[in-house]
Structure formats: C-alpha cells, structure tokens
C-alpha cells in the first residue's frame, strides 16, 4: 500500500534551518505530484510547496518563497523540504502528500492529493 513517511522535524530558533524528508513507497513515484502542507493550531491546512516528479517543476507559497526549497532523490523515492531562515510563523505540523499520476498546479491545492503522511512537527521559537 502507499506509504509516506516523514522525518526531520524539530525545534529551532528563528533564523535557523531544518530539512524535512518524505520517503514514498507503494506506488509509481515517477510522474506524480508531491506536496508539502502545513497546519498550525487553530488554522486550516496550507500548501507550502509542490514538485512534479516527472519534470521537476516546483511551486511555492508566497510565504515561503526564497526561504524553502523542495527537491527530490529519485533513486530513493524521497522528497525533501529544505527550510531556511525559519520564522515563528512557520511553526506547524508539516505533512507530505502524494498525487500519483497527477500534475502539480500553482496554488498548491489539497485537491488531488489522495495520500498523506503522518506529519512531523516544526517549532520555531523567537
């Protein structure tokens, strides 16, 4: 079955960095859309970044452009989210999601993402 296993969350001070990983299995990784989403307490889920594994096209939320980078290791079926210059507003549970066979669209909507990881907590202190 499809599995998405996230790792790499933690607590850092503002200005610090973290790298999240999402190891995917159980489906054809190539030609799929992989996304990172986050949800802060009391707020809705927000799309952060996405990557189309068929061509490497990426999209980012305006709030993280220039600070976060989504990338992949095709040999490991793993997607990463490098987060730099972290701010307290980045504090949230971060989720990896997969849309097998799907294309990524700008706006990073949850629509189409049928598989989700368990989430990893990121806490940024000021």
C-alpha positions as a LaTeX table, in Angstrom:
\begin{tabular}{lrrr}
\hline
Residue & $x$ (\AA) & $y$ (\AA) & $z$ (\AA) \\
\hline
Unk1 & 0.00 & 0.00 & 0.00 \\
Unk2 & 1.00 & 3.62 & $-0.37$ \\
Unk3 & 3.19 & 4.89 & 2.42 \\
Unk4 & 4.61 & 8.34 & 3.02 \\
Unk5 & 7.00 & 8.55 & 5.94 \\
Unk6 & 8.14 & 11.98 & 7.06 \\
Unk7 & 11.10 & 12.82 & 9.22 \\
Unk8 & 13.28 & 15.77 & 10.11 \\
Unk9 & 11.02 & 17.97 & 12.18 \\
Unk10 & 12.14 & 19.56 & 15.41 \\
Unk11 & 12.60 & 22.76 & 17.35 \\
Unk12 & 14.84 & 25.58 & 16.22 \\
Unk13 & 15.31 & 29.26 & 16.93 \\
Unk14 & 14.24 & 31.91 & 14.47 \\
Unk15 & 16.71 & 32.17 & 11.63 \\
Unk16 & 17.61 & 28.51 & 11.82 \\
Unk17 & 17.17 & 25.72 & 9.30 \\
Unk18 & 15.59 & 22.29 & 9.11 \\
Unk19 & 15.27 & 19.72 & 6.35 \\
Unk20 & 12.22 & 17.53 & 6.17 \\
Unk21 & 12.22 & 14.21 & 4.32 \\
Unk22 & 9.37 & 12.19 & 2.88 \\
Unk23 & 10.05 & 8.63 & 1.78 \\
Unk24 & 7.40 & 7.33 & $-0.61$ \\
Unk25 & 6.55 & 3.73 & $-1.40$ \\
Unk26 & 3.75 & 1.57 & $-2.73$ \\
Unk27 & 3.04 & 3.41 & $-5.97$ \\
Unk28 & 4.77 & 4.62 & $-9.12$ \\
Unk29 & 6.77 & 7.57 & $-7.86$ \\
Unk30 & 7.62 & 8.94 & $-11.28$ \\
Unk31 & 5.13 & 11.29 & $-12.95$ \\
Unk32 & 3.35 & 12.21 & $-9.77$ \\
Unk33 & 2.85 & 15.37 & $-7.79$ \\
Unk34 & 4.44 & 15.53 & $-4.36$ \\
Unk35 & 3.44 & 18.26 & $-1.95$ \\
Unk36 & 4.29 & 19.65 & 1.43 \\
Unk37 & 1.49 & 21.14 & 3.51 \\
Unk38 & 1.38 & 22.58 & 7.00 \\
Unk39 & $-1.23$ & 23.19 & 9.64 \\
Unk40 & $-0.80$ & 25.45 & 12.62 \\
Unk41 & $-3.02$ & 25.09 & 15.69 \\
Unk42 & $-6.46$ & 26.53 & 15.07 \\
Unk43 & $-5.78$ & 27.15 & 11.39 \\
Unk44 & $-6.54$ & 25.39 & 8.15 \\
Unk45 & $-4.06$ & 23.36 & 6.17 \\
Unk46 & $-1.84$ & 25.43 & 3.88 \\
Unk47 & 0.02 & 24.30 & 0.80 \\
Unk48 & 3.72 & 25.09 & 1.15 \\
Unk49 & 5.47 & 23.60 & $-1.87$ \\
Unk50 & 4.98 & 21.02 & $-4.58$ \\
Unk51 & 7.14 & 19.17 & $-7.06$ \\
Unk52 & 6.20 & 17.26 & $-10.18$ \\
Unk53 & 8.43 & 14.19 & $-10.25$ \\
Unk54 & 8.02 & 13.83 & $-14.00$ \\
Unk55 & 9.88 & 17.02 & $-14.78$ \\
Unk56 & 10.98 & 18.73 & $-11.62$ \\
Unk57 & 8.58 & 21.67 & $-11.88$ \\
Unk58 & 8.09 & 23.27 & $-8.48$ \\
Unk59 & 5.60 & 25.67 & $-6.90$ \\
Unk60 & 5.83 & 27.57 & $-3.65$ \\
Unk61 & 3.50 & 29.50 & $-1.40$ \\
Unk62 & 4.33 & 33.20 & $-1.35$ \\
Unk63 & 5.01 & 32.99 & 2.37 \\
Unk64 & 7.98 & 30.65 & 1.87 \\
Unk65 & 9.43 & 31.71 & $-1.48$ \\
Unk66 & 13.14 & 32.34 & $-1.23$ \\
Unk67 & 13.38 & 30.52 & 2.10 \\
Unk68 & 12.15 & 26.97 & 1.40 \\
Unk69 & 13.29 & 24.60 & $-1.33$ \\
Unk70 & 11.60 & 21.38 & $-2.39$ \\
Unk71 & 13.77 & 18.74 & $-4.03$ \\
Unk72 & 13.89 & 15.01 & $-4.62$ \\
Unk73 & 16.14 & 11.99 & $-4.79$ \\
Unk74 & 14.61 & 9.78 & $-7.46$ \\
Unk75 & 16.81 & 6.84 & $-6.52$ \\
Unk76 & 15.33 & 6.90 & $-3.03$ \\
Unk77 & 11.77 & 7.95 & $-3.95$ \\
Unk78 & 12.23 & 10.70 & $-1.41$ \\
Unk79 & 11.18 & 14.32 & $-1.42$ \\
Unk80 & 12.82 & 16.94 & 0.76 \\
Unk81 & 11.84 & 20.34 & 2.07 \\
Unk82 & 14.82 & 22.47 & 2.99 \\
Unk83 & 13.65 & 25.27 & 5.25 \\
Unk84 & 15.98 & 28.20 & 5.87 \\
Unk85 & 15.53 & 31.50 & 7.68 \\
Unk86 & 12.76 & 29.96 & 9.72 \\
Unk87 & 10.31 & 32.28 & 11.44 \\
Unk88 & 7.97 & 31.67 & 14.40 \\
Unk89 & 5.10 & 31.87 & 11.89 \\
Unk90 & 6.45 & 28.69 & 10.28 \\
Unk91 & 5.55 & 26.72 & 13.40 \\
Unk92 & 3.14 & 23.98 & 12.36 \\
Unk93 & 2.66 & 20.30 & 11.73 \\
Unk94 & 4.11 & 19.58 & 8.30 \\
Unk95 & 2.61 & 16.90 & 6.07 \\
Unk96 & 3.87 & 15.23 & 2.94 \\
Unk97 & 1.26 & 14.32 & 0.34 \\
Unk98 & 1.21 & 12.43 & $-2.94$ \\
Unk99 & $-0.95$ & 12.61 & $-6.04$ \\
Unk100 & 0.13 & 9.57 & $-8.07$ \\
Unk101 & $-0.19$ & 10.25 & $-11.76$ \\
Unk102 & $-1.16$ & 13.84 & $-11.11$ \\
Unk103 & 0.33 & 17.10 & $-12.25$ \\
Unk104 & 1.18 & 19.89 & $-9.86$ \\
Unk105 & $-0.63$ & 23.15 & $-10.32$ \\
Unk106 & 0.14 & 26.58 & $-8.98$ \\
Unk107 & $-1.74$ & 27.37 & $-5.81$ \\
Unk108 & $-0.82$ & 24.03 & $-4.20$ \\
Unk109 & $-4.38$ & 22.96 & $-3.52$ \\
Unk110 & $-5.14$ & 19.85 & $-1.49$ \\
Unk111 & $-7.34$ & 18.66 & $-4.35$ \\
Unk112 & $-5.94$ & 15.51 & $-5.89$ \\
Unk113 & $-3.63$ & 14.58 & $-3.06$ \\
Unk114 & $-5.05$ & 11.24 & $-2.03$ \\
Unk115 & $-2.23$ & 10.06 & 0.19 \\
Unk116 & $-0.81$ & 11.75 & 3.26 \\
Unk117 & 1.97 & 11.14 & 5.72 \\
Unk118 & 1.57 & 11.19 & 9.46 \\
Unk119 & 3.09 & 14.63 & 9.84 \\
Unk120 & 6.17 & 15.99 & 11.54 \\
Unk121 & 6.18 & 18.92 & 13.96 \\
Unk122 & 8.23 & 22.04 & 13.30 \\
Unk123 & 8.52 & 24.56 & 16.12 \\
Unk124 & 10.34 & 27.87 & 15.67 \\
Unk125 & 11.00 & 29.99 & 18.72 \\
Unk126 & 11.74 & 33.71 & 18.70 \\
\hline
\end{tabular}
